[in-house]
Amino acid sequence: MTDQAFLVVGADSLVGGGLVAALHRRGHTTYASTRRRDTLNNKRVYLDFESDEPFRAPEGVNYAFLVAAATNYDRCEKDPLARVINVELIPRVVASLLQQGLFVTFISTNSVFGGDRPWPHEDDLHAPGIAYARQKSEGEDAVRAHAERLGAKDRLNIVRLTKIMGPETSPLPAWFAAWKRGEPVEPFTDLVFAPISVQFVGEALATIGEKRIPGNLHLSAAANVNYVEFASALARRLGVDPTLIRPSTAVDKGVNIPFKPRFSGLGMARTTSLGGIQPQRLEQLIDDLIAAQGD
Ligand SMILES: NC(=O)c1ccc[n+]([C@@H]2O[C@H](COP(=O)([O-])OP(=O)(O)OC[C@H]3O[C@@H](n4cnc5c(N)ncnc54)[C@H](OP(=O)(O)O)[C@@H]3O)[C@@H](O)[C@H]2O)c1
């Protein structure tokens, strides 16, 4: 479809950046929302969830991706405003965009499933543990309720993501720097994730937007890996000496990790069948990280 114009709410986020790049690459008219007033222009519009100003989507936009959120785990635990943003203010913006006739994607997270079940299906029940996950789960319920009330369920999807990695995502800058100095890194064996690249998530969301698929969707890696397996794959690809990886554990290092799932990967059966999108393999993530590092 060439007559679609997209709005990315939260374009300065990690996910938003990848999505804007993918939409541009595909030649779509793309607007971005930001809170950074000094960066506004004819394609970057102002939106702060905490402001009372009603938000109108730019003329001609018929699809919005609601990417922005209060994402910091610690803030979600301690700052009552984070819950208000995630559970009330963001769903209110979704409702307004649906009322304006747009199709809306609400971005959510694998953490709503709690991490005790492998490969949850798109329509499985939630079991959130930490405050951030509870807020995203309640946010999902709120946007679904708004869509139901407005008779707009066929113009809403909820896309849950696993962990997104870009070259600047911790701990990568520290690992790259250590390996450059010939020093070892100490990744954790007791921390499991299902990492996907910024490029993969951007392209997959753009495909979902072009196809306007309603309902629940998942974007995930094809395998759960621990940080030693991830570091080893990265080192192999970069030609880094494997002895520069010294396996460790978060427990031994006394590092408190708030979200420590047994299983991080999401089942993508519905997403693959309706969207033709396959889970990302670890080698593809590594290729994307190396390509982005050179950008
Ligand atoms: N990163 C991941 O690994 C991951 C995994 C699963 C799901 N997700 C989901 O993906 C989405 C994006 O995550 P991310 O990690 O890319 O985000 P991020 O880099 O932490 O950025 C968060 C964005 O939200 C914006 N924001 C926060 N409060 C706002 C407010 N009151 N009004 C307007 N904008 C506000 C921020 O604006 P400023 O730039 O102005 O601060 C920023 O652009 C979130 O919904 C998150 O739950 C992320």
Tab-separated table of C-alpha atoms and ligand atoms in Angstrom:
chain	number	residue	atom	x	y	z
A	1	MET	CA	0.000	0.000	0.000
A	2	THR	CA	1.550	3.331	-0.968
A	3	ASP	CA	-1.201	5.644	0.325
A	4	GLN	CA	-0.422	5.013	3.993
A	5	ALA	CA	1.171	7.661	6.175
A	6	PHE	CA	2.584	6.578	9.537
A	7	LEU	CA	3.118	8.266	12.893
A	8	VAL	CA	5.711	6.887	15.317
A	9	VAL	CA	4.954	8.049	18.863
A	10	GLY	CA	8.259	7.960	20.716
A	11	ALA	CA	10.567	8.144	17.707
A	12	ASP	CA	13.625	8.945	19.859
A	13	SER	CA	13.457	5.572	21.627
A	14	LEU	CA	15.591	2.558	20.657
A	15	VAL	CA	12.630	0.823	18.997
A	16	GLY	CA	11.256	4.065	17.504
A	17	GLY	CA	14.584	4.833	15.796
A	18	GLY	CA	14.643	1.418	14.085
A	19	LEU	CA	11.020	1.762	13.023
A	20	VAL	CA	11.420	5.262	11.546
A	21	ALA	CA	14.479	4.046	9.589
A	22	ALA	CA	12.537	1.044	8.205
A	23	LEU	CA	9.522	3.175	7.209
A	24	HIS	CA	11.815	5.680	5.451
A	25	ARG	CA	13.653	2.858	3.700
A	26	ARG	CA	10.295	1.601	2.386
A	27	GLY	CA	9.413	5.057	1.069
A	28	HIS	CA	6.488	5.725	3.433
A	29	THR	CA	5.471	9.196	4.541
A	30	THR	CA	6.510	9.098	8.185
A	31	TYR	CA	5.876	11.491	11.064
A	32	ALA	CA	7.626	11.200	14.399
A	33	SER	CA	6.559	12.435	17.806
A	34	THR	CA	9.037	13.741	20.342
A	35	ARG	CA	9.232	15.663	23.605
A	36	ARG	CA	12.395	17.408	22.406
A	37	ARG	CA	11.052	20.806	21.315
A	38	ASP	CA	14.337	21.927	19.753
A	39	THR	CA	14.114	19.081	17.198
A	40	LEU	CA	10.599	19.830	15.869
A	41	ASN	CA	10.089	20.267	12.117
A	42	ASN	CA	7.361	19.500	9.552
A	43	LYS	CA	7.792	15.737	10.170
A	44	ARG	CA	8.548	15.850	13.911
A	45	VAL	CA	5.570	16.827	16.064
A	46	TYR	CA	5.360	17.470	19.789
A	47	LEU	CA	3.675	14.970	22.118
A	48	ASP	CA	4.135	14.639	25.871
A	49	PHE	CA	1.717	12.257	27.602
A	50	GLU	CA	1.882	14.422	30.714
A	51	SER	CA	0.576	17.492	28.895
A	52	ASP	CA	-3.167	18.247	28.915
A	53	GLU	CA	-3.063	19.582	25.325
A	54	PRO	CA	-5.214	17.312	23.127
A	55	PHE	CA	-3.125	15.635	20.435
A	56	ARG	CA	-4.241	15.601	16.772
A	57	ALA	CA	-2.448	13.252	14.398
A	58	PRO	CA	-0.914	15.143	11.438
A	59	GLU	CA	-3.170	15.463	8.371
A	60	GLY	CA	-3.160	12.341	6.196
A	61	VAL	CA	-1.776	9.966	8.850
A	62	ASN	CA	-3.800	6.754	9.011
A	63	TYR	CA	-1.585	4.518	11.167
A	64	ALA	CA	0.163	5.182	14.493
A	65	PHE	CA	2.725	3.115	16.387
A	66	LEU	CA	2.553	3.833	20.125
A	67	VAL	CA	6.168	3.026	21.045
A	68	ALA	CA	6.952	5.481	23.865
A	69	ALA	CA	6.498	4.382	27.471
A	70	ALA	CA	7.963	4.761	30.942
A	71	THR	CA	10.458	1.920	30.453
A	72	ASN	CA	12.875	2.157	33.377
A	73	TYR	CA	12.284	-0.808	35.734
A	74	ASP	CA	13.399	1.095	38.826
A	75	ARG	CA	11.237	4.110	37.996
A	76	CYS	CA	8.203	1.840	37.416
A	77	GLU	CA	8.795	0.344	40.880
A	78	LYS	CA	9.198	3.668	42.716
A	79	ASP	CA	7.610	6.583	40.850
A	80	PRO	CA	3.776	6.585	40.904
A	81	LEU	CA	3.796	8.788	37.771
A	82	ALA	CA	5.301	5.933	35.730
A	83	ARG	CA	2.184	3.828	36.378
A	84	VAL	CA	-0.074	6.751	35.471
A	85	ILE	CA	1.836	7.177	32.168
A	86	ASN	CA	1.789	3.474	31.244
A	87	VAL	CA	-1.708	2.546	32.418
A	88	GLU	CA	-3.760	5.731	31.961
A	89	LEU	CA	-2.116	8.440	29.837
A	90	ILE	CA	-0.780	6.246	27.010
A	91	PRO	CA	-4.060	4.275	26.646
A	92	ARG	CA	-5.869	7.649	26.560
A	93	VAL	CA	-3.718	8.722	23.583
A	94	VAL	CA	-4.413	5.341	21.912
A	95	ALA	CA	-8.157	5.937	22.399
A	96	SER	CA	-7.881	9.411	20.885
A	97	LEU	CA	-5.973	8.090	17.840
A	98	LEU	CA	-8.577	5.329	17.351
A	99	GLN	CA	-11.312	7.968	17.602
A	100	GLN	CA	-9.513	9.968	14.907
A	101	GLY	CA	-9.893	6.910	12.640
A	102	LEU	CA	-6.299	5.628	12.757
A	103	PHE	CA	-5.105	2.026	12.983
A	104	VAL	CA	-2.957	1.771	16.143
A	105	THR	CA	-0.114	-0.534	17.188
A	106	PHE	CA	0.522	-0.590	20.944
A	107	ILE	CA	4.008	-1.874	21.751
A	108	SER	CA	4.266	-4.225	24.719
A	109	THR	CA	6.767	-6.679	26.165
A	110	ASN	CA	7.521	-10.366	26.738
A	111	SER	CA	7.745	-9.590	30.468
A	112	VAL	CA	3.906	-9.591	30.726
A	113	PHE	CA	4.171	-13.426	30.653
A	114	GLY	CA	6.486	-13.529	33.695
A	115	GLY	CA	9.120	-15.824	32.147
A	116	ASP	CA	8.166	-19.210	33.625
A	117	ARG	CA	6.568	-20.664	30.471
A	118	PRO	CA	8.475	-21.334	27.236
A	119	TRP	CA	7.238	-19.756	24.001
A	120	PRO	CA	3.917	-18.212	25.137
A	121	HIS	CA	1.329	-17.904	22.379
A	122	GLU	CA	0.094	-14.475	21.282
A	123	ASP	CA	-3.253	-15.034	23.058
A	124	ASP	CA	-1.979	-16.668	26.284
A	125	LEU	CA	-2.853	-15.254	29.702
A	126	HIS	CA	-0.422	-12.875	31.393
A	127	ALA	CA	1.523	-13.526	34.617
A	128	PRO	CA	3.524	-10.327	35.165
A	129	GLY	CA	5.988	-10.159	38.066
A	130	ILE	CA	7.825	-6.812	38.233
A	131	ALA	CA	6.096	-3.397	38.303
A	132	TYR	CA	7.072	-2.545	34.693
A	133	ALA	CA	5.497	-5.806	33.441
A	134	ARG	CA	2.344	-5.282	35.524
A	135	GLN	CA	1.992	-1.771	34.101
A	136	LYS	CA	2.446	-2.922	30.500
A	137	SER	CA	-0.081	-5.718	31.099
A	138	GLU	CA	-2.608	-3.251	32.570
A	139	GLY	CA	-1.821	-0.878	29.685
A	140	GLU	CA	-2.727	-3.658	27.238
A	141	ASP	CA	-6.032	-4.252	29.061
A	142	ALA	CA	-6.773	-0.522	28.981
A	143	VAL	CA	-6.128	-0.095	25.239
A	144	ARG	CA	-8.196	-3.213	24.479
A	145	ALA	CA	-11.069	-1.829	26.587
A	146	HIS	CA	-10.908	1.526	24.754
A	147	ALA	CA	-10.947	-0.231	21.360
A	148	GLU	CA	-13.921	-2.362	22.434
A	149	ARG	CA	-15.846	0.704	23.669
A	150	LEU	CA	-15.116	2.565	20.422
A	151	GLY	CA	-15.978	-0.406	18.177
A	152	ALA	CA	-12.413	-0.241	16.815
A	153	LYS	CA	-10.989	-3.688	17.677
A	154	ASP	CA	-10.244	-4.285	13.997
A	155	ARG	CA	-7.967	-1.193	14.043
A	156	LEU	CA	-5.818	-2.201	17.032
A	157	ASN	CA	-2.946	-4.587	17.491
A	158	ILE	CA	-0.659	-5.218	20.435
A	159	VAL	CA	2.883	-6.191	19.468
A	160	ARG	CA	5.026	-7.694	22.237
A	161	LEU	CA	8.793	-7.626	21.852
A	162	THR	CA	11.669	-9.521	23.428
A	163	LYS	CA	14.952	-7.762	24.358
A	164	ILE	CA	16.143	-5.301	21.693
A	165	MET	CA	19.875	-4.975	21.075
A	166	GLY	CA	21.680	-2.162	19.284
A	167	PRO	CA	25.452	-1.609	19.350
A	168	GLU	CA	24.981	0.913	22.184
A	169	THR	CA	22.874	-1.428	24.339
A	170	SER	CA	24.561	-2.462	27.581
A	171	PRO	CA	26.838	-4.388	27.963
A	172	LEU	CA	27.992	-4.237	24.323
A	173	PRO	CA	30.021	-0.970	24.409
A	174	ALA	CA	31.957	-2.278	27.436
A	175	TRP	CA	32.570	-5.648	25.751
A	176	PHE	CA	33.760	-4.078	22.490
A	177	ALA	CA	36.100	-1.761	24.421
A	178	ALA	CA	37.490	-4.617	26.570
A	179	TRP	CA	38.145	-6.852	23.550
A	180	LYS	CA	39.869	-3.962	21.770
A	181	ARG	CA	42.234	-3.694	24.751
A	182	GLY	CA	42.717	-7.493	24.734
A	183	GLU	CA	40.926	-7.804	28.079
A	184	PRO	CA	38.340	-10.430	29.052
A	185	VAL	CA	34.623	-9.904	29.633
A	186	GLU	CA	32.581	-11.764	32.253
A	187	PRO	CA	29.090	-12.495	30.912
A	188	PHE	CA	26.470	-14.235	33.060
A	189	THR	CA	25.364	-17.825	32.521
A	190	ASP	CA	22.349	-17.330	34.791
A	191	LEU	CA	20.739	-14.599	32.699
A	192	VAL	CA	18.647	-15.808	29.769
A	193	PHE	CA	17.221	-13.654	26.987
A	194	ALA	CA	15.925	-13.859	23.418
A	195	PRO	CA	17.620	-10.854	21.818
A	196	ILE	CA	16.486	-9.275	18.545
A	197	SER	CA	18.052	-6.441	16.578
A	198	VAL	CA	16.807	-2.878	16.167
A	199	GLN	CA	16.782	-3.480	12.391
A	200	PHE	CA	14.684	-6.679	12.726
A	201	VAL	CA	12.134	-5.016	14.976
A	202	GLY	CA	11.930	-1.948	12.711
A	203	GLU	CA	11.386	-3.997	9.544
A	204	ALA	CA	8.916	-6.388	11.198
A	205	LEU	CA	6.843	-3.524	12.638
A	206	ALA	CA	6.828	-1.803	9.235
A	207	THR	CA	5.509	-5.054	7.682
A	208	ILE	CA	2.810	-5.313	10.366
A	209	GLY	CA	1.861	-1.679	9.674
A	210	GLU	CA	1.638	-2.242	5.927
A	211	LYS	CA	-0.537	-5.334	6.442
A	212	ARG	CA	-2.752	-3.765	9.158
A	213	ILE	CA	-3.101	-7.023	11.104
A	214	PRO	CA	-5.369	-6.654	14.177
A	215	GLY	CA	-4.991	-8.642	17.436
A	216	ASN	CA	-1.968	-9.808	19.428
A	217	LEU	CA	1.393	-10.280	17.707
A	218	HIS	CA	4.916	-11.245	18.826
A	219	LEU	CA	8.438	-10.399	17.654
A	220	SER	CA	11.076	-12.690	19.153
A	221	ALA	CA	14.384	-14.424	18.698
A	222	ALA	CA	14.251	-18.051	17.563
A	223	ALA	CA	16.123	-19.268	20.664
A	224	ASN	CA	16.637	-18.450	24.320
A	225	VAL	CA	20.342	-17.905	25.022
A	226	ASN	CA	22.379	-16.928	28.053
A	227	TYR	CA	24.881	-14.063	27.928
A	228	VAL	CA	27.860	-16.439	27.568
A	229	GLU	CA	26.297	-18.063	24.494
A	230	PHE	CA	25.581	-14.587	23.106
A	231	ALA	CA	29.133	-13.336	23.826
A	232	SER	CA	30.610	-16.489	22.254
A	233	ALA	CA	28.617	-16.057	19.035
A	234	LEU	CA	29.628	-12.401	18.857
A	235	ALA	CA	33.306	-13.134	19.559
A	236	ARG	CA	33.358	-15.898	16.932
A	237	ARG	CA	31.947	-13.526	14.318
A	238	LEU	CA	34.437	-10.760	15.275
A	239	GLY	CA	37.419	-13.131	15.404
A	240	VAL	CA	37.938	-12.386	19.109
A	241	ASP	CA	39.967	-14.938	21.093
A	242	PRO	CA	37.441	-17.141	23.003
A	243	THR	CA	39.625	-16.999	26.127
A	244	LEU	CA	38.538	-13.348	26.407
A	245	ILE	CA	35.156	-14.669	27.606
A	246	ARG	CA	35.181	-15.690	31.272
A	247	PRO	CA	31.783	-17.103	32.250
A	248	SER	CA	30.395	-15.714	35.470
A	249	THR	CA	27.007	-15.451	37.185
A	250	ALA	CA	24.930	-12.554	38.413
A	251	VAL	CA	24.699	-14.395	41.754
A	252	ASP	CA	28.512	-14.634	42.102
A	253	LYS	CA	28.934	-10.991	41.096
A	254	GLY	CA	26.228	-9.850	43.523
A	255	VAL	CA	24.331	-8.130	40.707
A	256	ASN	CA	20.624	-7.712	41.384
A	257	ILE	CA	18.659	-8.340	38.185
A	258	PRO	CA	14.990	-7.412	38.591
A	259	PHE	CA	13.623	-9.439	35.644
A	260	LYS	CA	15.280	-12.846	35.440
A	261	PRO	CA	13.052	-15.049	33.277
A	262	ARG	CA	13.654	-18.792	32.850
A	263	PHE	CA	12.258	-18.366	29.346
A	264	SER	CA	12.347	-15.115	27.411
A	265	GLY	CA	11.377	-16.085	23.838
A	266	LEU	CA	7.845	-15.552	22.551
A	267	GLY	CA	5.834	-17.943	20.402
A	268	MET	CA	5.211	-16.372	16.984
A	269	ALA	CA	2.744	-18.857	15.419
A	270	ARG	CA	-0.007	-16.271	14.764
A	271	THR	CA	2.469	-13.563	13.687
A	272	THR	CA	4.211	-15.898	11.237
A	273	SER	CA	0.969	-17.206	9.790
A	274	LEU	CA	-0.687	-13.773	9.340
A	275	GLY	CA	2.370	-11.585	8.762
A	276	GLY	CA	4.881	-13.961	7.178
A	277	ILE	CA	7.442	-12.842	9.790
A	278	GLN	CA	9.879	-15.467	11.117
A	279	PRO	CA	11.639	-15.305	14.501
A	280	GLN	CA	15.153	-13.835	14.269
A	281	ARG	CA	18.110	-16.225	14.432
A	282	LEU	CA	21.104	-15.331	16.622
A	283	GLU	CA	23.435	-15.134	13.586
A	284	GLN	CA	21.130	-12.528	11.983
A	285	LEU	CA	21.226	-10.438	15.164
A	286	ILE	CA	25.028	-10.584	15.211
A	287	ASP	CA	25.174	-9.538	11.536
A	288	ASP	CA	22.835	-6.603	12.256
A	289	LEU	CA	24.856	-5.506	15.300
A	290	ILE	CA	28.053	-5.492	13.289
A	291	ALA	CA	26.415	-3.653	10.378
A	292	ALA	CA	24.982	-1.019	12.756
A	293	GLN	CA	28.346	-0.602	14.490
A	294	GLY	CA	29.806	0.461	11.170
A	295	ASP	CA	27.051	3.076	10.585
B	1	LIG	N1	14.108	-2.023	24.671
B	1	LIG	C1	13.668	-3.269	24.813
B	1	LIG	O1	14.458	-4.218	24.926
B	1	LIG	C2	12.182	-3.556	24.835
B	1	LIG	C3	11.766	-4.879	24.966
B	1	LIG	C4	10.385	-5.156	24.970
B	1	LIG	C5	9.473	-4.138	24.823
B	1	LIG	N2	9.908	-2.838	24.724
B	1	LIG	C6	8.892	-1.782	24.565
B	1	LIG	O2	9.246	-1.026	23.425
B	1	LIG	C7	8.889	0.330	23.622
B	1	LIG	C8	10.109	1.203	23.411
B	1	LIG	O3	11.112	0.800	24.311
B	1	LIG	P1	12.581	1.414	24.185
B	1	LIG	O4	13.466	0.626	25.061
B	1	LIG	O5	12.904	1.592	22.759
B	1	LIG	O6	12.322	2.845	24.853
B	1	LIG	P2	13.391	3.913	25.372
B	1	LIG	O7	14.592	3.889	24.474
B	1	LIG	O8	13.559	3.732	26.841
B	1	LIG	O9	12.615	5.289	25.119
B	1	LIG	C9	11.405	5.573	25.745
B	1	LIG	C10	10.742	6.675	24.941
B	1	LIG	O10	9.511	7.032	25.560
B	1	LIG	C11	9.419	8.453	25.575
B	1	LIG	N3	8.614	8.896	26.708
B	1	LIG	C12	8.739	8.544	28.006
B	1	LIG	N4	7.832	9.220	28.750
B	1	LIG	C13	7.127	10.012	27.892
B	1	LIG	C14	6.084	10.970	28.056
B	1	LIG	N5	5.593	11.261	29.260
B	1	LIG	N6	5.609	11.578	26.947
B	1	LIG	C15	6.106	11.308	25.720
B	1	LIG	N7	7.120	10.434	25.511
B	1	LIG	C16	7.617	9.801	26.590
B	1	LIG	C17	10.850	8.923	25.731
B	1	LIG	O11	10.935	10.262	25.276
B	1	LIG	P3	12.306	11.117	25.431
B	1	LIG	O12	13.178	10.623	24.307
B	1	LIG	O13	11.838	12.515	25.255
B	1	LIG	O14	12.836	10.822	26.802
B	1	LIG	C18	11.610	7.929	24.846
B	1	LIG	O15	11.653	8.350	23.504
B	1	LIG	C19	8.284	0.430	25.022
B	1	LIG	O16	6.890	0.381	24.904
B	1	LIG	C20	8.811	-0.802	25.726
B	1	LIG	O17	7.917	-1.235	26.722
B	1	LIG	C21	11.240	-2.526	24.712
